[in-house]
Coordinates of C-alpha atoms and ligand atoms in Angstrom, one line a residue:
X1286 CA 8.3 -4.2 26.8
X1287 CA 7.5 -6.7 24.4
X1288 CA 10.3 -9.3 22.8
X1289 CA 9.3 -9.1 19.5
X1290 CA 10.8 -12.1 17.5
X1291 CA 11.6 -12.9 13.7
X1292 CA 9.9 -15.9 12.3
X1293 CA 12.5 -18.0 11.1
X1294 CA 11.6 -22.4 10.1
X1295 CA 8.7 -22.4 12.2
X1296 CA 10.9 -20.6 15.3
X1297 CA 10.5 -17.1 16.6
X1298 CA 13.9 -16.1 17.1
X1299 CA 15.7 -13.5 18.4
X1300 CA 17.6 -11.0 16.2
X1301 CA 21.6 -11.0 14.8
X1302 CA 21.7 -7.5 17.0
X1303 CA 18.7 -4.7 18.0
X1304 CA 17.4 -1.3 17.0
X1305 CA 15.6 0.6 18.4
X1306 CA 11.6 1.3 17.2
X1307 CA 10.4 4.8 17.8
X1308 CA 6.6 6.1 18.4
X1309 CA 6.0 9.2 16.2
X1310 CA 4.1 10.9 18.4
X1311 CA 6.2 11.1 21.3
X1312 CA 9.5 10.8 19.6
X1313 CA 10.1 7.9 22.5
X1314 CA 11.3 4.3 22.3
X1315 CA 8.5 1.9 21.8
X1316 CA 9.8 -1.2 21.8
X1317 CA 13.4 -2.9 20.6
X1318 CA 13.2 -4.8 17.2
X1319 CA 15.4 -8.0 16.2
X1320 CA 17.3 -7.3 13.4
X1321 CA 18.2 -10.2 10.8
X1322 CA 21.4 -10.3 9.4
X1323 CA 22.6 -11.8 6.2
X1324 CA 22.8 -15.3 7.2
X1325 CA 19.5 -15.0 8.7
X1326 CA 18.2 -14.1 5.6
X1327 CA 19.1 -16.7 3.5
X1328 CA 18.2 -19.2 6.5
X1329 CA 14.4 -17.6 6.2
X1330 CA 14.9 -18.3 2.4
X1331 CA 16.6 -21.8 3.0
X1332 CA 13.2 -22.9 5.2
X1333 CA 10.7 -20.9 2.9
X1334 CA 12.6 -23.7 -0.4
X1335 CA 11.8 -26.4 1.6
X1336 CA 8.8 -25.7 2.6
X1337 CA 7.6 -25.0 -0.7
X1338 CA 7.0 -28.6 -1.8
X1339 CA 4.9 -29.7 0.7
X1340 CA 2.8 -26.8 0.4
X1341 CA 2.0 -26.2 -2.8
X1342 CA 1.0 -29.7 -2.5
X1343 CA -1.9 -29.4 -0.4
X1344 CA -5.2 -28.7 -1.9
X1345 CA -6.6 -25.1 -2.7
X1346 CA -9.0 -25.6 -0.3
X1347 CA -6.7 -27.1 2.3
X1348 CA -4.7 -23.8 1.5
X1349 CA -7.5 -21.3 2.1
X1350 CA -8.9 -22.8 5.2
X1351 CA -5.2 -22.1 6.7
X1352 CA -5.5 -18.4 5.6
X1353 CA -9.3 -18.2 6.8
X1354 CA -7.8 -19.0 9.9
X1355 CA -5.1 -16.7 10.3
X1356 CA -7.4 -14.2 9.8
X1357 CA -9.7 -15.4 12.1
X1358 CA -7.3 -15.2 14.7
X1359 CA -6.1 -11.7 13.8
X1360 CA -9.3 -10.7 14.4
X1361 CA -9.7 -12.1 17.5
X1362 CA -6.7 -10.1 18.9
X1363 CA -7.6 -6.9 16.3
X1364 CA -7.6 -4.2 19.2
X1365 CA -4.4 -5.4 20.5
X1366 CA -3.0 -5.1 16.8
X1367 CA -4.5 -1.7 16.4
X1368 CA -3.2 -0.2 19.8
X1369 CA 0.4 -1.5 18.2
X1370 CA -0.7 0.0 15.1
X1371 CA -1.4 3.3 16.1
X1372 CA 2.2 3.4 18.1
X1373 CA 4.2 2.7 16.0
X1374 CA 2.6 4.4 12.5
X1375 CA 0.7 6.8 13.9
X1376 CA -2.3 6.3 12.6
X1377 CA -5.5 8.0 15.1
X1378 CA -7.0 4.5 16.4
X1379 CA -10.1 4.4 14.5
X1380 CA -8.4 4.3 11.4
X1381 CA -5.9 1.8 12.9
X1382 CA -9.0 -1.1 13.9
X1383 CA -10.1 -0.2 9.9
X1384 CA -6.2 -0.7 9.2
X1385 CA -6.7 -4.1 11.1
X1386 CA -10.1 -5.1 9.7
X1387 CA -9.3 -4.6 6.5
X1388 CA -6.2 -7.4 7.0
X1389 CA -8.9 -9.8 7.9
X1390 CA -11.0 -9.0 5.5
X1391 CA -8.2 -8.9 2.7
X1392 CA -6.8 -12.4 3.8
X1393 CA -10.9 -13.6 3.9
X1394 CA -11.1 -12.7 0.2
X1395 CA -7.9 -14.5 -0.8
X1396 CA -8.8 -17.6 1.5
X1397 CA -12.5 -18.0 -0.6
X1398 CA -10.5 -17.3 -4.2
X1399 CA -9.8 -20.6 -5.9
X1400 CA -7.9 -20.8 -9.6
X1401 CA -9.4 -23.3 -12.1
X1402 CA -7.8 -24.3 -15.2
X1403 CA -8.7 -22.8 -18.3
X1404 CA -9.8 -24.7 -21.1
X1405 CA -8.5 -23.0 -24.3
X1406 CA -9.2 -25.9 -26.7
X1407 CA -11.9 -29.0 -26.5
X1408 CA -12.2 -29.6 -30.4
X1409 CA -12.7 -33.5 -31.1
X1410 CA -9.5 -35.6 -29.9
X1411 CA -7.3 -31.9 -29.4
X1412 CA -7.4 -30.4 -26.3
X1413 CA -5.2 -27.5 -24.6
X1414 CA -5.6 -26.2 -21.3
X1415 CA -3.9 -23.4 -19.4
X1416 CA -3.1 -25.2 -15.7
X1417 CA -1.6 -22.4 -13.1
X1418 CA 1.3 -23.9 -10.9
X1419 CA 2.8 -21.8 -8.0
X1420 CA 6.4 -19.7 -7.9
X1421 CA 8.3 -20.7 -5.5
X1422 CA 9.7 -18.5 -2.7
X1423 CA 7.8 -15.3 -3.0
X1424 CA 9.8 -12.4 -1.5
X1425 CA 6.9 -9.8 0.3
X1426 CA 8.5 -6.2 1.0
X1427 CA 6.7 -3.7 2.6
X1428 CA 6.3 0.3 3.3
X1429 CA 5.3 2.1 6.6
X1430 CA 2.5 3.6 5.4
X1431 CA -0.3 0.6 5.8
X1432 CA 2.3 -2.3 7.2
X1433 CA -0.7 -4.9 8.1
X1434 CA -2.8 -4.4 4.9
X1435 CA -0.1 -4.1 2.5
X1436 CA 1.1 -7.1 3.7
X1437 CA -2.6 -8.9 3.0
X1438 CA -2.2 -8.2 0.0
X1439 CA 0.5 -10.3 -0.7
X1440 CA -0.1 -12.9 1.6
X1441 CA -3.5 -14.2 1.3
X1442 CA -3.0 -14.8 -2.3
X1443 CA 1.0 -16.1 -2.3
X1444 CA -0.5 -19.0 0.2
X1445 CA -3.3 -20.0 -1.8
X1446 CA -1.8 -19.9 -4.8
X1447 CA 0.6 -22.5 -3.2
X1448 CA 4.0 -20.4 -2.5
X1449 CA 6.0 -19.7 0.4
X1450 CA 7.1 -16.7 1.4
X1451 CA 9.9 -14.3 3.3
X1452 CA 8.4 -10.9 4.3
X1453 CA 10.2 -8.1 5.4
X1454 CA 8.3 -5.3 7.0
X1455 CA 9.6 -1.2 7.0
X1456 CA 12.4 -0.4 9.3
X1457 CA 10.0 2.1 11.4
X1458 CA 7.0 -0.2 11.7
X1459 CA 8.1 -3.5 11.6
X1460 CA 6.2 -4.6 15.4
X1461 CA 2.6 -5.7 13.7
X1462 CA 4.6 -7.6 11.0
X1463 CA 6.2 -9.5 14.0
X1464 CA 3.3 -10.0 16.1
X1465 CA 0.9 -11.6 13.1
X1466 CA 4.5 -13.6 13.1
X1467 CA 3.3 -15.3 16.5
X1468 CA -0.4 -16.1 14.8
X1469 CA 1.1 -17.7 11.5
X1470 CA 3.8 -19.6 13.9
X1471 CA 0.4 -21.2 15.4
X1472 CA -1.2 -22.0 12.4
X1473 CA 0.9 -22.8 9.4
X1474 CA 3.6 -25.4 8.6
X1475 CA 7.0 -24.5 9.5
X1476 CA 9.0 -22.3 7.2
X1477 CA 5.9 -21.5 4.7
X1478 CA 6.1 -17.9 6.1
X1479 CA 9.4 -16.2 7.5
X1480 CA 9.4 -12.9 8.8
X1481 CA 12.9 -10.9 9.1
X1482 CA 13.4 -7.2 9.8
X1483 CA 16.1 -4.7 9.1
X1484 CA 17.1 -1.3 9.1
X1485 CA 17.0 -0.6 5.0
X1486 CA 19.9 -3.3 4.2
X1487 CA 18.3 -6.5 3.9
X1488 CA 15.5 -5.7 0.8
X1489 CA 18.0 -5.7 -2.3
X1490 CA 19.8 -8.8 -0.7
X1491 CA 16.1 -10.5 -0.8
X1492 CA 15.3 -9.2 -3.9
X1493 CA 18.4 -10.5 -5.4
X1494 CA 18.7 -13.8 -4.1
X1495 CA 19.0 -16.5 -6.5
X1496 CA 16.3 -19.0 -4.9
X1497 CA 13.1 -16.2 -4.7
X1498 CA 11.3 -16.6 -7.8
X1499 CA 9.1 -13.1 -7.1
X1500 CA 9.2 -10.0 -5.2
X1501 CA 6.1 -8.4 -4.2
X1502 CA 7.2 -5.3 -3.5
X1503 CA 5.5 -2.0 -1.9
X1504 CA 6.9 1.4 -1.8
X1505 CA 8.8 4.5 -3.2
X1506 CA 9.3 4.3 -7.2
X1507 CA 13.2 5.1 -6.0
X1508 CA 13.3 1.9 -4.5
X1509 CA 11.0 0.1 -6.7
X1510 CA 13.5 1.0 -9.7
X1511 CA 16.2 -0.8 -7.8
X1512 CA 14.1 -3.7 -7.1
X1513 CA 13.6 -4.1 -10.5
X1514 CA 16.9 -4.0 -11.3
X1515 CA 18.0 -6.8 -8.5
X1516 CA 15.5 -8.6 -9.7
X1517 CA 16.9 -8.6 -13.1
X1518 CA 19.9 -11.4 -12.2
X1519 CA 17.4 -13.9 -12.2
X1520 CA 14.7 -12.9 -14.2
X1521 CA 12.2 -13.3 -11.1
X1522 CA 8.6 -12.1 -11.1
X1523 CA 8.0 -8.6 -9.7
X1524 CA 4.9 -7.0 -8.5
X1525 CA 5.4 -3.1 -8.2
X1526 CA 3.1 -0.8 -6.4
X1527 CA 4.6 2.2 -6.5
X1528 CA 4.3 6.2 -5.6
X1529 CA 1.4 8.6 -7.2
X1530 CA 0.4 12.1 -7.3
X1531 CA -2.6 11.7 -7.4
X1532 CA -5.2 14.4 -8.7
X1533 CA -8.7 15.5 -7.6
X1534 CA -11.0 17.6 -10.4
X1535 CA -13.9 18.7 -8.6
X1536 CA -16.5 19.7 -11.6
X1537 CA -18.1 23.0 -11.3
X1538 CA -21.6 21.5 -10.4
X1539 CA -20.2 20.1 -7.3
X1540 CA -21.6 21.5 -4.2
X1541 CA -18.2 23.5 -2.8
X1542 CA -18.6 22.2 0.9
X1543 CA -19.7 18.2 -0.4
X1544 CA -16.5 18.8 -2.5
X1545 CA -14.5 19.9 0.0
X1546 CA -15.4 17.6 2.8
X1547 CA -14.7 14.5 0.3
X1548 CA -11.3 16.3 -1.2
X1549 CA -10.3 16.7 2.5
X1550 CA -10.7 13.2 3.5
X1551 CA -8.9 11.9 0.5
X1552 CA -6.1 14.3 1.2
X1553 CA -5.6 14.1 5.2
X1554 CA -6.7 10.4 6.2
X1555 CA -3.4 8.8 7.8
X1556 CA -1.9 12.4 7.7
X1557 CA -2.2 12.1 3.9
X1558 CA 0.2 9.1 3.7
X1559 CA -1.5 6.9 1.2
X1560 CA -0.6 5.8 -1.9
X1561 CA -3.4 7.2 -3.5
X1562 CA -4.0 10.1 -1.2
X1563 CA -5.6 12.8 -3.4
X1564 CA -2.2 15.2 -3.5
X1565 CA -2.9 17.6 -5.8
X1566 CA -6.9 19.0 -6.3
X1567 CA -8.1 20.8 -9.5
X1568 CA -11.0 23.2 -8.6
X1569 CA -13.4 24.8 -11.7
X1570 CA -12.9 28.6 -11.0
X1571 CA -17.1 29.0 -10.4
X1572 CA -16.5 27.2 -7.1
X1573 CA -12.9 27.6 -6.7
X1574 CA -13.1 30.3 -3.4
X1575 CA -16.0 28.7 -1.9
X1576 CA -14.7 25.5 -2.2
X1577 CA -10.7 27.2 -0.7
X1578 CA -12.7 28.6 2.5
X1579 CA -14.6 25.7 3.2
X1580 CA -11.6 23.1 2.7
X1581 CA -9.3 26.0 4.7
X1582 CA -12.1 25.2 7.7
X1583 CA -12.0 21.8 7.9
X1584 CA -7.9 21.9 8.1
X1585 CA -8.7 24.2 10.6
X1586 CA -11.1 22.1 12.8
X1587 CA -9.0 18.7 12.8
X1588 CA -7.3 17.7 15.8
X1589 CA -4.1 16.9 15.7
X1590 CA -2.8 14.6 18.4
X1591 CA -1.5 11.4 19.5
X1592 CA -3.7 8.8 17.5
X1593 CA -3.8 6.8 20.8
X1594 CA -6.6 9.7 22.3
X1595 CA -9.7 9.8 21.4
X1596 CA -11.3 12.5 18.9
X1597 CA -7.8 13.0 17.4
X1598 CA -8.4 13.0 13.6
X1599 CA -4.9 13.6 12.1
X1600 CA -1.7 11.9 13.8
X1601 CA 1.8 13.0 13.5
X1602 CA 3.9 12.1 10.1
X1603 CA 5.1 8.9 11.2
X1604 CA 9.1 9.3 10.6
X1605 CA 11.6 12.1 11.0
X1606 CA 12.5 11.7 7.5
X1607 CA 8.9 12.0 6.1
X1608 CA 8.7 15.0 8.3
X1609 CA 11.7 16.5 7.0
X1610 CA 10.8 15.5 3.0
X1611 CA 7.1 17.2 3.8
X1612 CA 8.5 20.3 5.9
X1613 CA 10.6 20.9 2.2
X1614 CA 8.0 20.8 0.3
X1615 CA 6.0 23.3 2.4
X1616 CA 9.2 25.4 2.7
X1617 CA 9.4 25.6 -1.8
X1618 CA 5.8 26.5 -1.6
X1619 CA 6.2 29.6 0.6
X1620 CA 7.8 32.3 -2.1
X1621 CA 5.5 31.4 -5.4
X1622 CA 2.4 30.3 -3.5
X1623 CA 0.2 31.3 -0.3
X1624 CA 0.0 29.2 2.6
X1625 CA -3.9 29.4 4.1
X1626 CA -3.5 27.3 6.7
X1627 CA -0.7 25.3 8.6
X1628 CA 2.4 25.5 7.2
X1629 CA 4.5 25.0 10.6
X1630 CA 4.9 21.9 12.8
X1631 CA 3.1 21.4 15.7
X1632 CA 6.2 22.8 19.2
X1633 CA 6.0 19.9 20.9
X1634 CA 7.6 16.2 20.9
X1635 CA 6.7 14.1 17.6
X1636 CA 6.3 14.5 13.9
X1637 CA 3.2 16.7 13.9
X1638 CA 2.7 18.5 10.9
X1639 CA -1.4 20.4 11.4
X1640 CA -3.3 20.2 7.6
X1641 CA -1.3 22.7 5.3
X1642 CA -3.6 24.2 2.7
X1643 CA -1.7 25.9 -0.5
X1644 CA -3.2 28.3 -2.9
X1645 CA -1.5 29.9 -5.8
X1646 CA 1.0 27.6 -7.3
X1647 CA 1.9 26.8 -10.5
X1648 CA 1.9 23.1 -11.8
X1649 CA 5.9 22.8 -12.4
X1650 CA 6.4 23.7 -8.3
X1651 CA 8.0 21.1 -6.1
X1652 CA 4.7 20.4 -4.6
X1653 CA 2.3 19.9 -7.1
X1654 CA 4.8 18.0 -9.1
X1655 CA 6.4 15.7 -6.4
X1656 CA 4.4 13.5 -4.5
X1657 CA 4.6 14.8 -0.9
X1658 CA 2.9 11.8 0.9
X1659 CA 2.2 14.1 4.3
X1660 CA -0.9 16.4 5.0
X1661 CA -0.5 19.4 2.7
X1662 CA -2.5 20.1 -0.4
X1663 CA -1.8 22.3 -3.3
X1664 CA -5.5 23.9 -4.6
X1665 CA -5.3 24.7 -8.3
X1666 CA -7.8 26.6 -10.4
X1667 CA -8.9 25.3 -13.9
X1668 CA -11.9 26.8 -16.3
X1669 CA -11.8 23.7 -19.3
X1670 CA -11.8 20.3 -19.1
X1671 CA -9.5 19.3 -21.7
X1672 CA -7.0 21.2 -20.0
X1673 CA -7.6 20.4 -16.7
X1674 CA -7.0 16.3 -18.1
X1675 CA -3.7 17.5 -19.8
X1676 CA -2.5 19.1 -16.2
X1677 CA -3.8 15.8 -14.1
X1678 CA -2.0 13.2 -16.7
X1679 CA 1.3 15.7 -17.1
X1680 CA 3.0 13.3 -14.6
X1681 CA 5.4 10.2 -14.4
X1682 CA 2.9 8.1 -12.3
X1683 CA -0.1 7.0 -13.0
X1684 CA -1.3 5.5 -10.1
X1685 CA -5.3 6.6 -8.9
X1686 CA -7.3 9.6 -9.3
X1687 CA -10.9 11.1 -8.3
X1688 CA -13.6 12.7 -10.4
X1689 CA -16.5 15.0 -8.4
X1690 CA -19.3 16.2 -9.9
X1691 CA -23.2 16.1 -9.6
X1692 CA -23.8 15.3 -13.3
X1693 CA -22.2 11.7 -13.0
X1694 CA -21.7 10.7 -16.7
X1695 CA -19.9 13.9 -17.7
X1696 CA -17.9 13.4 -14.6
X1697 CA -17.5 9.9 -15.7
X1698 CA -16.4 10.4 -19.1
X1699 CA -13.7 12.3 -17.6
X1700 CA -12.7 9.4 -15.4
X1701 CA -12.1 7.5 -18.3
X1702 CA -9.4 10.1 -19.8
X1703 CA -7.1 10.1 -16.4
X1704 CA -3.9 8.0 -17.6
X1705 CA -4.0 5.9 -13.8
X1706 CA -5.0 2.3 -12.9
X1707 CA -7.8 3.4 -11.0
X1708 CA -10.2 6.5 -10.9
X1709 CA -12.5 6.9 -8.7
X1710 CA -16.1 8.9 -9.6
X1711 CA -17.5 10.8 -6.5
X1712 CA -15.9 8.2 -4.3
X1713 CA -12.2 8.0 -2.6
X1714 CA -10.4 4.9 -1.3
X1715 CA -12.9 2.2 -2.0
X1716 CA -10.2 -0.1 -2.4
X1717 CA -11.5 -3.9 -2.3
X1718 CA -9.9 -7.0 -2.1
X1719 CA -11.7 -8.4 -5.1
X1720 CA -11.2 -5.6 -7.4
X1721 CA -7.5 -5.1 -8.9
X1722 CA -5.2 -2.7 -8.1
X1723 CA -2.6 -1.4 -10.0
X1724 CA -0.4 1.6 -11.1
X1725 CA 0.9 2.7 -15.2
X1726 CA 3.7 4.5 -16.0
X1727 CA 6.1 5.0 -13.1
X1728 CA 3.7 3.9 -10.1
X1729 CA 3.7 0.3 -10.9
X1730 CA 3.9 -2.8 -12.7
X1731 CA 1.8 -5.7 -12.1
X1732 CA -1.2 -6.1 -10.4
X1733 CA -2.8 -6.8 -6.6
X1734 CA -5.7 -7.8 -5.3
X1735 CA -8.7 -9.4 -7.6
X1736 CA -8.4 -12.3 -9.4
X1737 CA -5.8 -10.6 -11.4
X1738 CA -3.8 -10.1 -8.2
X1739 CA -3.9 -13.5 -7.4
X1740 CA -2.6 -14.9 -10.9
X1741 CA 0.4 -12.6 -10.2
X1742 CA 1.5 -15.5 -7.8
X1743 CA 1.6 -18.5 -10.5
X1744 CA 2.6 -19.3 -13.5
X1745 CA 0.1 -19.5 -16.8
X1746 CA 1.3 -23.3 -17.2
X1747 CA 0.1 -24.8 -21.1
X1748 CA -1.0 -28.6 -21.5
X1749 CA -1.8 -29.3 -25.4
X1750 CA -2.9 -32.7 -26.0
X1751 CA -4.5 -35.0 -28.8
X1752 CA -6.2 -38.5 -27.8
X1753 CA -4.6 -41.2 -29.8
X1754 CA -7.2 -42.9 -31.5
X1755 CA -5.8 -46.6 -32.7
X1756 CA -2.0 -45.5 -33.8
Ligands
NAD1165 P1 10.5 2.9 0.6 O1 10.7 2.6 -0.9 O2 11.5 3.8 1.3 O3 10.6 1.5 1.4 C1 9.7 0.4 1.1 C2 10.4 -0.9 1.6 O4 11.5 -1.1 0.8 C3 10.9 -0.9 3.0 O5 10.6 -2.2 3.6 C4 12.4 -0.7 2.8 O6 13.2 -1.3 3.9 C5 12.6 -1.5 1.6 N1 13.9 -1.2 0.9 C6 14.7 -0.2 1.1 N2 15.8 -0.3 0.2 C7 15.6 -1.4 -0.6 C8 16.2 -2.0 -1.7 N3 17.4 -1.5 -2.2 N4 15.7 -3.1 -2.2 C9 14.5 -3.6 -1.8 N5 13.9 -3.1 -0.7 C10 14.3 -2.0 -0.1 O7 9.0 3.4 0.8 P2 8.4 4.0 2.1 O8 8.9 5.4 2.2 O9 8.4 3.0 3.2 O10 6.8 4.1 1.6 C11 6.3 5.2 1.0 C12 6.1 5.0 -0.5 O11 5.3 3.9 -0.7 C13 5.3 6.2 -1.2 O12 6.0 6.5 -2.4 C14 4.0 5.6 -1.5 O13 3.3 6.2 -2.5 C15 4.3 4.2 -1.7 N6 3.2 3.3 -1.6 C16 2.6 2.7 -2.7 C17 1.5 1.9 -2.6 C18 0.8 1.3 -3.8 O14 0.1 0.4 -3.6 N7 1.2 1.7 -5.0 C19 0.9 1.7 -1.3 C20 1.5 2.3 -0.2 C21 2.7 3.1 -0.4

């Protein structure tokens, strides 16, 4: 087995005491994690504050030839990081080397970003310009869901904005966090980046400490509220990206099995466990039973396996209490609505739950209103428009969204009255490092990625001067 190691000043280190990191698809021990305790903690924090000077010293460019580095060294170990990946998440190994790619090509963005200063007055002998200066100790924590990319996003543009940081990875898949540990080690100054893992009880004691100036934080809107609120001692920065439920309208001029094929894909990639998963899809009632027996199919044709073997398309929920949450769901779902396909976990070892189609509910049940972050979908029926935007925005998040339909400006113009950060038009998941990401209402505050995700990791810094002309 491997001896994964925190990054602690510079040092991989070994953990206060152990736990144990299980494979979801065998329900086996796949490796032993270090665990941080408290004083390791503030030691990562200690050597991230004195680290800080130094770095945020350096050029830009100085900066984001370190992170073009890193990345370049991820990817030359990235099918060693997606063999890992698919262990411990569970994620079918295609999607894990995207998982991985993605990372290098998230941290590439960031690395070729530069912030100028903003000239906001040049009149005669007055001039005022906005000048962004770094944080401080930026505080990255992350879910299980995507733990390399999420992670990206924080890092690439905490390090060339000129901040250190202390990341803290999920409980069930902190390994990849640990090894790119071993590649940042190599390549950046001691302390700039610290890595410490725990078992849920370190992230409000990072999020509270007095000397981190932000937290960058991924995950439930449960805990997102209580970062917010640990957060509050100090008045630091936060940077929320939160939970969604997101909704699907396929148009009536969309082709049912295009429709379905795309609404599938959105609903089912990493056994539905995306933040902006489609989770709940409105069908116009001309295609609505074409489109149920094609998507009822393609549930029916996936293979759901280990992600380590080849062909598998779905992998197994990738924690018992995800499976649990999602088997729920499925359970409330059974008296008011009809289960098509699925419904029942896979009798064997792991968290297997085969692509659960529901027909038939109303938009108040558990399912359509919660977001279930597994691989069920509730189908719903609508006939007009302006009701079918009333049921998608009836939520407390607000955090992506999909629009299908041939006739691309109607479909469009619907896009534009979905209450989310981002909709999509006849496209799913074309997330991009350069484009920002964010959630309204209850699935976020703050932005990542883009230029705006970057300016999340400085502060807007005003210099107003006059020239003095013979006083
Ligand atoms: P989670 O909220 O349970 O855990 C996320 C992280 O928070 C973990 O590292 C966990 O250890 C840590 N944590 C736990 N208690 C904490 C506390 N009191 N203070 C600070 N940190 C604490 O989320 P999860 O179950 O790992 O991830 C799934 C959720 O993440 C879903 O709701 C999903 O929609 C959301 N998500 C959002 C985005 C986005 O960009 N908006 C992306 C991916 C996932």
């Amino acid at each position: 087995m491997t001896d994964y190691r925190l990054l602690i000043d510079g040092q991989m280190v070994a953990g206060h005491s152990q736990f144990d990191v299980i494979n979801p698809a065998n329900e086996q021990v796949l490796a032993t994690c270090p665990k941080a305790d408290e004083a390791q903690l503030n030691a990562a924090v200690a050597a991230a504050t004195r680290a800080f000077p130094a770095w945020a010293a350096r050029s830009q460019d100085e900066r984001g030839a370190l992170v073009d580095e890193i990345a370049d060294r991820l990817l030359a170990r990235a099918e060693e990081f997606a063999h890992l990946l698919t262990a411990e998440q569970g994620k079918p190994l295609d999607q894990a080397r995207s998982e991985v790619m993605g990372t290098v090509f998230t941290l590439k963005a960031f690395a070729g970003m530069r912030i100028a200063d903003k000239v906001l007055r040049d009149e005669d002998t007055h001039f005022v310009f906005e000048h962004r200066t770094p944080l401080g100790v930026c505080a990255a924590i992350t879910p299980w869901n995507f733990p390399m990319v999420l992670l990206a996003n924080k890092l690439g543009p905490c390090l060339v904005a000129g901040n250190t940081m202390v990341a803290k990875p999920a409980p069930t898949t902190p390994l990849t966090t640990l090894l790119l540990g071993e590649i940042l080690a190599q390549v950046l100054p001691a302390g700039v980046v610290n890595i410490i893992a725990d078992q849920n009880d370190l992230g409000g004691l990072l999020s509270a400490h007095p000397d981190v100036a932000k937290v960058a934080f991924t995950g439930s809107t449960a805990t997102g509220r209580k970062v917010m609120a640990s957060a509050a001692g100090t008045v630091k920065r936060v940077t929320l990206e939160l939970g969604g439920n997101d909704a699907a309208i396929v148009m009536d001029d969309m082709p049912p099995a295009l429709a379905a094929r795309k609404v599938f894909a959105g609903a089912m990639t990493n056994a539905g466990q995306i933040c902006v998963a489609i989770k709940r899809a409105y069908v116009h009632e001309a295609i609505y039973d074409d489109f149920v027996s094609e998507i009822v199919a393609l549930a029916q044709a996936a293979v759901v396996d280990d992600g380590a073997r080849q062909g598998v398309t779905i992998g197994p929920v990738q924690n018992r209490m995800q499976f649990d949450k999602v088997m729920e769901l499925i359970e409330s779902a059974r008296d008011d609505g009809r289960i098509l396909t699925g419904g029942a976990p896979l009798d064997r070892p792991g968290y297997f739950i085969p692509p659960t189609i529901v027909a038939g509910l109303h938009d108040d049940a558990p399912l359509v209103r919660e977001e279930q972050f597994g691989p069920v979908l509730p189908v719903l029926k609508f006939s007009d428009i302006d009701d079918v935007i009333a049921r998608a925005n009836a939520s407390d998040y607000g955090l992506g969204g999909t629009v299908w339909g041939r006739d691309v400006e109607r479909a469009t113009a619907v896009a534009r009255r979905i209450n989310t950060g981002t909709v999509w038009v006849n496209q799913h998941l074309a997330i991009d490092p350069r484009i920002p990401f964010r959630g309204v209402k209850q699935s976020g505050l703050g932005a990542e990625l883009g230029e705006a995700g970057l300016l999340e990791y400085t502060q807007a810094h005003i210099v107003n001067g006059v020239e003095l002309a013979g006083e």
